[in-house]
Each structure stands twice: as structure tokens, then as C-alpha cells.
Coordinates of C-alpha atoms in Angstrom, one line a residue:
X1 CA 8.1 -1.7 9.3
X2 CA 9.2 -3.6 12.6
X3 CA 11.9 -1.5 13.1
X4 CA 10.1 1.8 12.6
X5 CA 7.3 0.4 14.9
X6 CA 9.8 -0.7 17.8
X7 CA 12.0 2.3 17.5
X8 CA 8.9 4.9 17.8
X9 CA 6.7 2.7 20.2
X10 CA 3.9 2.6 18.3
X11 CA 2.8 -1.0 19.8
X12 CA 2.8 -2.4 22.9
X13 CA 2.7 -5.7 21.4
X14 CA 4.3 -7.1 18.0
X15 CA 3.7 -10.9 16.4
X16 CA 6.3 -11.4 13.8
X17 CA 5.4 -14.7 11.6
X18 CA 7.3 -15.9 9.0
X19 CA 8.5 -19.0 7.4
X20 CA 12.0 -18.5 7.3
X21 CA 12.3 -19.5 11.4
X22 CA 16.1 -18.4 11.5
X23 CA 15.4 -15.1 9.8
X24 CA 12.4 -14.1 12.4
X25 CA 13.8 -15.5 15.2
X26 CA 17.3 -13.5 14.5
X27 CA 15.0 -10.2 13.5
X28 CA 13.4 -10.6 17.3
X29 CA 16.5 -11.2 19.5
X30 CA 18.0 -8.4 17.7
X31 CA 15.4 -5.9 18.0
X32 CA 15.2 -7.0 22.1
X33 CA 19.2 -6.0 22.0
X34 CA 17.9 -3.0 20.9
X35 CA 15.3 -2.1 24.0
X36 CA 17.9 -1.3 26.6
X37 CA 18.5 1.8 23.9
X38 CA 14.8 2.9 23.4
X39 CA 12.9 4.7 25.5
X40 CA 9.7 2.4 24.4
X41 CA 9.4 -1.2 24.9
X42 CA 7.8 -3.6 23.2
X43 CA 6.9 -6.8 23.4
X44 CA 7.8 -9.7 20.5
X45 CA 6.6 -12.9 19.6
X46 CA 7.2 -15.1 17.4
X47 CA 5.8 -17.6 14.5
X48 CA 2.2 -17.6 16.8
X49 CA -0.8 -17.4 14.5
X50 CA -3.4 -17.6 18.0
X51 CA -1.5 -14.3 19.1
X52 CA -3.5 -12.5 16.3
X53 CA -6.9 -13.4 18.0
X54 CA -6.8 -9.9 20.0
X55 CA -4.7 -8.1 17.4
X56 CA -5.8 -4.7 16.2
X57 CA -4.1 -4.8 12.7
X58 CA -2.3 -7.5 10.7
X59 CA 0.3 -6.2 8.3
X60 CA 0.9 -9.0 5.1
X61 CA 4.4 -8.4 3.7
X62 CA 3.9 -11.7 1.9
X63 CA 6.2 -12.3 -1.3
X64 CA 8.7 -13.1 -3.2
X65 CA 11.0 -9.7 -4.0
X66 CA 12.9 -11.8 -6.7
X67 CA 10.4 -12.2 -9.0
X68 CA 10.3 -8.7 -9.4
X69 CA 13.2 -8.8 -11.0
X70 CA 12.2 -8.5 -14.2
X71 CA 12.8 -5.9 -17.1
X72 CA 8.9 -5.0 -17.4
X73 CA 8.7 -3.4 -13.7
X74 CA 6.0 -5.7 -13.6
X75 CA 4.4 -6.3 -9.8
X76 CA 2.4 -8.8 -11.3
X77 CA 5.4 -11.2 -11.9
X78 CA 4.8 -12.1 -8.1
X79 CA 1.1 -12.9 -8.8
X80 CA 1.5 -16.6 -9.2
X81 CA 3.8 -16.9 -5.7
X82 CA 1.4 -14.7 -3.9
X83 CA -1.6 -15.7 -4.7
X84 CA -1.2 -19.0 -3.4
X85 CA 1.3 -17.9 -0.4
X86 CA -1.5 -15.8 1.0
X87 CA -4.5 -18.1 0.5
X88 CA -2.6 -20.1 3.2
X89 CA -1.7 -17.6 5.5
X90 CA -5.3 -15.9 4.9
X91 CA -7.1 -18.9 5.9
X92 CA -4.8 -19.4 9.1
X93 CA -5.0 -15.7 10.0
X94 CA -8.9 -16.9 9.8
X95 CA -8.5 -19.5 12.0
X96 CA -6.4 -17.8 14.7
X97 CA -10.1 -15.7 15.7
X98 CA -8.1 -12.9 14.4
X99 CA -11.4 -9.6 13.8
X100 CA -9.1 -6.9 14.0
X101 CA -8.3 -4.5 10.4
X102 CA -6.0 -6.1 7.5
X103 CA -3.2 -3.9 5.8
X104 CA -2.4 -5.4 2.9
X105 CA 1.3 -4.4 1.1
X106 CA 2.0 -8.0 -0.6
X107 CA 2.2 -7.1 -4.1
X108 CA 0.4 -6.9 -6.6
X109 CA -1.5 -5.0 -3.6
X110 CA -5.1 -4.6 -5.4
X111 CA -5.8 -7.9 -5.8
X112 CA -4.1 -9.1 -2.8
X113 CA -6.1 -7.3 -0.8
X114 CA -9.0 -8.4 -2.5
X115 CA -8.1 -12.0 -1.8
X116 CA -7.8 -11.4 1.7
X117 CA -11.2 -10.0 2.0
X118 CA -12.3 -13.2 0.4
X119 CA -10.6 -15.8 2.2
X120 CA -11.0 -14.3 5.7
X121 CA -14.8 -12.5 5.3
X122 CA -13.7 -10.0 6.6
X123 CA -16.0 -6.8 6.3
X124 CA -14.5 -4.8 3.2
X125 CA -13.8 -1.7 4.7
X126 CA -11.4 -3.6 6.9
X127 CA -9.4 -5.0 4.8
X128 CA -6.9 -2.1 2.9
X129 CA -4.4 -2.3 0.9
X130 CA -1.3 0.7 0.9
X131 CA -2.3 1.0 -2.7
X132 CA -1.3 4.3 -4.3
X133 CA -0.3 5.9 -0.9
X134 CA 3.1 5.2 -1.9
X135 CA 2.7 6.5 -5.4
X136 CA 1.1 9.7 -4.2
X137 CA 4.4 10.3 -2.1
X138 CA 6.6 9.7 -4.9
X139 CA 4.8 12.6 -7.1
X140 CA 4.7 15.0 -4.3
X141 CA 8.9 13.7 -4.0
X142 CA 8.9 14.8 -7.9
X143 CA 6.8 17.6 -8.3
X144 CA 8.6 19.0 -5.3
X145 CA 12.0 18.5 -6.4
X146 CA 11.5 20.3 -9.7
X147 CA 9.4 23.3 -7.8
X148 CA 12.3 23.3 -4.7
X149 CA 9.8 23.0 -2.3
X150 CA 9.2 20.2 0.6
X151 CA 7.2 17.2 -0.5
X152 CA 4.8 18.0 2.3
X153 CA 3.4 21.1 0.5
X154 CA 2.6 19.4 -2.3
X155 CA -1.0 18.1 -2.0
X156 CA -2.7 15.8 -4.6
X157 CA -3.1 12.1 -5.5
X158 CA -2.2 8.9 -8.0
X159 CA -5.2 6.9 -8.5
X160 CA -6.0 3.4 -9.2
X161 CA -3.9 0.3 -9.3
X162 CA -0.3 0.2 -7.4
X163 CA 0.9 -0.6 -10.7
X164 CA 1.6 0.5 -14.6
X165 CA -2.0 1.4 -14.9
X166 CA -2.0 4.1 -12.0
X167 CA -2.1 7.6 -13.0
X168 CA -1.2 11.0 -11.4
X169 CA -4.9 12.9 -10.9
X170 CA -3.5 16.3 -12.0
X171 CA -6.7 17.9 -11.2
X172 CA -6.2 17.0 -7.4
X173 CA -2.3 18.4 -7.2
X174 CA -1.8 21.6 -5.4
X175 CA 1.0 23.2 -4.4
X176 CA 0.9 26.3 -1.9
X177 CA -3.0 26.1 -2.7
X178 CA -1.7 26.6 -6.4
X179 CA -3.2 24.2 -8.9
X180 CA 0.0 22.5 -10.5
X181 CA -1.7 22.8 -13.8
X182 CA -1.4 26.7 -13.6
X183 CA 2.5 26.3 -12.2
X184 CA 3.1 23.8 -14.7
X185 CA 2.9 26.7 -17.9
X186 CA 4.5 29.1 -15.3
X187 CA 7.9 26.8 -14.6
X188 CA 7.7 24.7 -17.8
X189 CA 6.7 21.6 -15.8
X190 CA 6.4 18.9 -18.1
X191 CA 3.5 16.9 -16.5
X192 CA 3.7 13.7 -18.4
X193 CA 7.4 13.2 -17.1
X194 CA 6.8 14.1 -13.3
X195 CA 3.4 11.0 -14.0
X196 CA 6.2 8.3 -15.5
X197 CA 8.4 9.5 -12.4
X198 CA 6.0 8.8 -9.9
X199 CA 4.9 5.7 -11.3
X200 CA 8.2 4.5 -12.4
X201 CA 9.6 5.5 -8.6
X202 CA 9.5 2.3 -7.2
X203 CA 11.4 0.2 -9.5
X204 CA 14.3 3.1 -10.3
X205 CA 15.0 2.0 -6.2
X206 CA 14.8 -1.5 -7.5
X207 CA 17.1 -1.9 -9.8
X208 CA 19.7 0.3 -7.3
X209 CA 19.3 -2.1 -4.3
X210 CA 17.0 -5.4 -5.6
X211 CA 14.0 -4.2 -3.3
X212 CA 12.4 -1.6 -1.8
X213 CA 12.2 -1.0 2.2
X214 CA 11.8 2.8 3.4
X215 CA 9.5 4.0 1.4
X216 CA 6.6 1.8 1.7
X217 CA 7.4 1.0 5.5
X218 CA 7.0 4.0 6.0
X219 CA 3.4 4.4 4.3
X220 CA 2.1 1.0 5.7
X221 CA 3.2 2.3 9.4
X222 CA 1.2 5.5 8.6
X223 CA -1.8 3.5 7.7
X224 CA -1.7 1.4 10.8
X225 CA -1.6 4.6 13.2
X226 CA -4.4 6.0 11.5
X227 CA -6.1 2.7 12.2
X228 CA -4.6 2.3 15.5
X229 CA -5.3 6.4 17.0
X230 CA -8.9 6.4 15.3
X231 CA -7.5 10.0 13.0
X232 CA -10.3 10.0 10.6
X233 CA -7.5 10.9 8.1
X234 CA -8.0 11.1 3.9
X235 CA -5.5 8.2 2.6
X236 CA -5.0 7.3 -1.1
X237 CA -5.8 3.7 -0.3
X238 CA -6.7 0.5 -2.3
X239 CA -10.6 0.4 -0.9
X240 CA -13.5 -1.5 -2.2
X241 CA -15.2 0.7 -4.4
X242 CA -19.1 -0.5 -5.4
X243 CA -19.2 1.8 -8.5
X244 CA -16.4 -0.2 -10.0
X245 CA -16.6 -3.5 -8.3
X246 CA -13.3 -4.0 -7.4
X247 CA -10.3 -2.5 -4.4
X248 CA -8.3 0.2 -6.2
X249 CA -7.0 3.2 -4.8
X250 CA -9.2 6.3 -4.3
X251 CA -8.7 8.9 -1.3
X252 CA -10.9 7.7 1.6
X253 CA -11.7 8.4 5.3
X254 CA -9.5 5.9 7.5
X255 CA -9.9 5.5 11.2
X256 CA -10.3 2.2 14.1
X257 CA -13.0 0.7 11.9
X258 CA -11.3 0.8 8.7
X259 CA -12.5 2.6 6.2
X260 CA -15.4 4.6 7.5
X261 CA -16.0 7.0 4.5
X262 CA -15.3 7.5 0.9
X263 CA -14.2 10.5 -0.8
X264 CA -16.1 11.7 -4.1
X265 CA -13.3 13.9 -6.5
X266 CA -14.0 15.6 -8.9
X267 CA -12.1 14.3 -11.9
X268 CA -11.6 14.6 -15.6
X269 CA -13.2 13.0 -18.1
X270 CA -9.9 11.4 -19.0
X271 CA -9.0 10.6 -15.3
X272 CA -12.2 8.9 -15.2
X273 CA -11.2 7.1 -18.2
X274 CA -8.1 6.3 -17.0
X275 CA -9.4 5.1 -13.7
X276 CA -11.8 3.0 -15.0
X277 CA -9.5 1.2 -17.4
X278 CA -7.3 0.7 -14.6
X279 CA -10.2 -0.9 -12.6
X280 CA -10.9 -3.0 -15.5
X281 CA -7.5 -4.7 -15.7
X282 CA -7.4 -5.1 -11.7
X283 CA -10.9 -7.2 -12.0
X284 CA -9.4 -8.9 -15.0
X285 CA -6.3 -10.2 -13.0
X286 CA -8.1 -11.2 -10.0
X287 CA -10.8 -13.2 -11.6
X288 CA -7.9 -15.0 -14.0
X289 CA -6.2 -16.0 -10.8
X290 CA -9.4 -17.0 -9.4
X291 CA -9.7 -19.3 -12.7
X292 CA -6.5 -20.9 -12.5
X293 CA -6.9 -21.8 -9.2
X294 CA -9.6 -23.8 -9.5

């Protein structure tokens, strides 16, 4: 993300914080050795929480990618390591004054982001999580490999948890304006394969390089411009939703003061079922971490 950021000068100004001193402090010199190269320039600091107090969005890339090393493709693996990593640095970002917007990508995103909200007080509809923004990006990457087409014509969304519980919303997928359900019969799409692809997309990178770098970079930075250029732009993004009580994913309107409006689709009566099964286990997780940390 601080690459792509500093290479496209999309800041003026960039805090980097992290634990690991050597790490950040190598990160920064080298992308200052990069400047004389750019046509953008951008100023760095380092490890200084009271630099957020005027920031306009804080990006958490908190975790642990080991731990999701595991043969379930489980994001929840990091839970344990997250939940406590961020209730530190939540409750310093606090303390630093910091008012801006919160983009949350430390996994397992839904109930990270709803920890962050808690912690800081945030309002909710500044504090979102990347959510199924990636997910939606790896189905239109699917569908638009079997159809030969660019990703970008493919229109449509996963909903829910960034997680095993998400689902492709077939009912929202269009490509050309063509519902996917009608090109599906007409190509032999097989639509429960191109779901497990999308959903399964993030850990097939995993297990080729241990992590996973480009593809959510690139939808976190997305999310911050939006924020940052006020777009008023539709995002798959882990929101607070009242009717189920909980941040999952669900298209809304994204734009300087977060999340300023929130889309109504028209589902199936199994996506709804599916979505609200998938909020169930998100509220379930987060209030058993909430236990165990008492």
C-alpha cells in the first residue's frame, strides 16, 4: 500500500508505524531513495502515533501472516494475535487525537473493524473495513477469465464476511448489462465453481508465495481515495449494518465522511439466507473474543 501510495502521489504526507523499528525505518529510507525518480513527493515519518492527530485516514495492516498458514484457509487463525495486537494500537491511535476515517484490512477484517469502532468511538460509518471488496474483484477476475472479457466489465458483488461464509450475489453479476445467470446456460458457466474461486482466491496466492500483497493493496488504496477525493462511490465494504447488528460487507455509498449511504439490493431468498447466516457467525466470533478477553 505504501509503495503504491508514494509511487502515484496519492498523499502528501505518510506515518508508517510499526513494531519492527529496523523493518519501517529500512521501508522509509528506501522509499526516500526512490523520490529523486518520482515525479510526486511525499513526506515519511516514522513510528509517531501524535502524527495521526491531523490524519485523514489510518490504514491497520495489523497481523500476523503466519498464522494463516494453516490447511483450513482459515482468516480466523489470526483472531487470537489480532485481537489483542489492535486493542493496543486502537487505544493509542485514540490517544494520539487521531478523528480522521479508519480502513481496516487486519484480518479477520469484520470483526476487526468492529473492534476498532469500539475501542476508539469512533462514529461507525467511519470506521470500514476492505471487506468483500477484494472478493468482489476476484469473481469479476473469474467470471471474466471463463467469458474472455476484462474484469472491469463484469459488474456484481460477494457479500458478507471476508471469509468462508461470503458468498457470490448472483443476482447482482452482470456482464455487458447481461445478467450472468442468463450467460451462465448460454456458455455452460458452472456458477457454484466461479463462487469457490472467488472465495478460495485469496489463499490459492497463499499457498504460492505465504501472503498476499497486490491484491488487497490495491483495494485498500482504492478505498482511501474514495475517502480522501470525497467520490460518493458504491464499494462492497465491511459497514455497520442495523438490520443485522454487526459490520459485514454490503455495497454502500463511500466518500470524506465515511460511509454516507447504504445500498438496499435486491436479493434472493437464499442470498438473504446466506447473508444472514454469515452475519450470525461474524457476531458469534466477535462476542466470543469479547468473552475471552475479559
Amino acid at each position: 500500500m505504501a509503495h503504491y501510495i508514494v509511487a502515484n502521489g496519492f498523499a502528501d504526507d505518510l506515518v508508517l508505524i510499526d513494531k519492527n523499528e529496523g523493518k519501517v525505518k529500512a521501508d522509509a529510507l528506501d522509499f526516500e531513495d526512490a523520490m529523486a525518480n518520482l515525479p510526486f513527493h511525499t513526506n515519511i515519518t516514522v513510528n509517531d502515533y501524535s502524527a495521526l492527530a491531523d490524519a485523514d485516514v489510518l490504514v491497520s495492516a495489523v497481523g500476523n501472516i503466519k498464522l494463516q498458514d494453516n490447511p483450513n484457509a482459515d482468516r480466523f487463525a489470526e483472531l487470537p494475535f489480532t485481537f489483542a495486537a489492535v486493542q493496543e494500537v486502537a487505544q493509542k491511535v485514540k490517544e494520539s487525537g487521531f478523528h480522521g476515517k479508519i480502513v481496516v484490512i487486519t484480518n479477520p477484517v469484520d470483526v476487526i473493524t468492529s473492534l476498532y469502532q469500539k475501542v476508539t468511538g469512533l462514529p461507525k460509518g467511519h470506521v470500514i473495513g476492505t471487506g468483500t471488496l477484494l472478493d468482489s474483484a476476484r469473481m469479476k477476475r473469474a467470471v471474466a477469465a471463463r467469458l474472455h472479457v476484462d474484469p472491469r466489465s463484469v459488474a456484481g458483488y460477494n457479500l458478507g464476511e471476508h471469509g468462508n461464509s461470503q458468498f457470490t450475489a448472483w443476482s447482482t453479476v452482470r456482464v455487458f448489462d447481461q445478467p450472468i445467470t442468463q450467460l451462465a446456460k448460454a456458455k455452460g458457466l458452472d456458477l457454484d465453481e466461479l463462487d469457490h474461486e472467488a472465495k478460495m482466491g485469496g489463499w490459492t496466492v497463499f499457498q504460492g508465495k505465504k501472503y498476499t500483497s497486490y491484491g488487497v493493496a490495491t483495494a485498500a488504496v482504492r478505498l482511501v481515495n474514495v475517502i480522501l477525493s470525497n467520490s460518493l462511490t458504491e464499494l462492497p465494504v465491511s459497514n455497520f449494518r442495523e438490520e443485522y447488528g454487526v459490520y459485514l460487507s454490503y455495497p454502500a455509498i463511500v466518500g470524506r465522511d465515511g460511509v454516507v449511504a447504504q445500498s438496499q439490493l435486491d436479493l434472493t431468498e437464499e442470498e438473504l439466507q446466506k447473508l444472514q447466516t454469515s452475519a450470525n457467525f461474524i457476531k458469534e466470533k466477535f462476542q466470543e473474543s469479547l468473552n475471552a478477553d475479559k
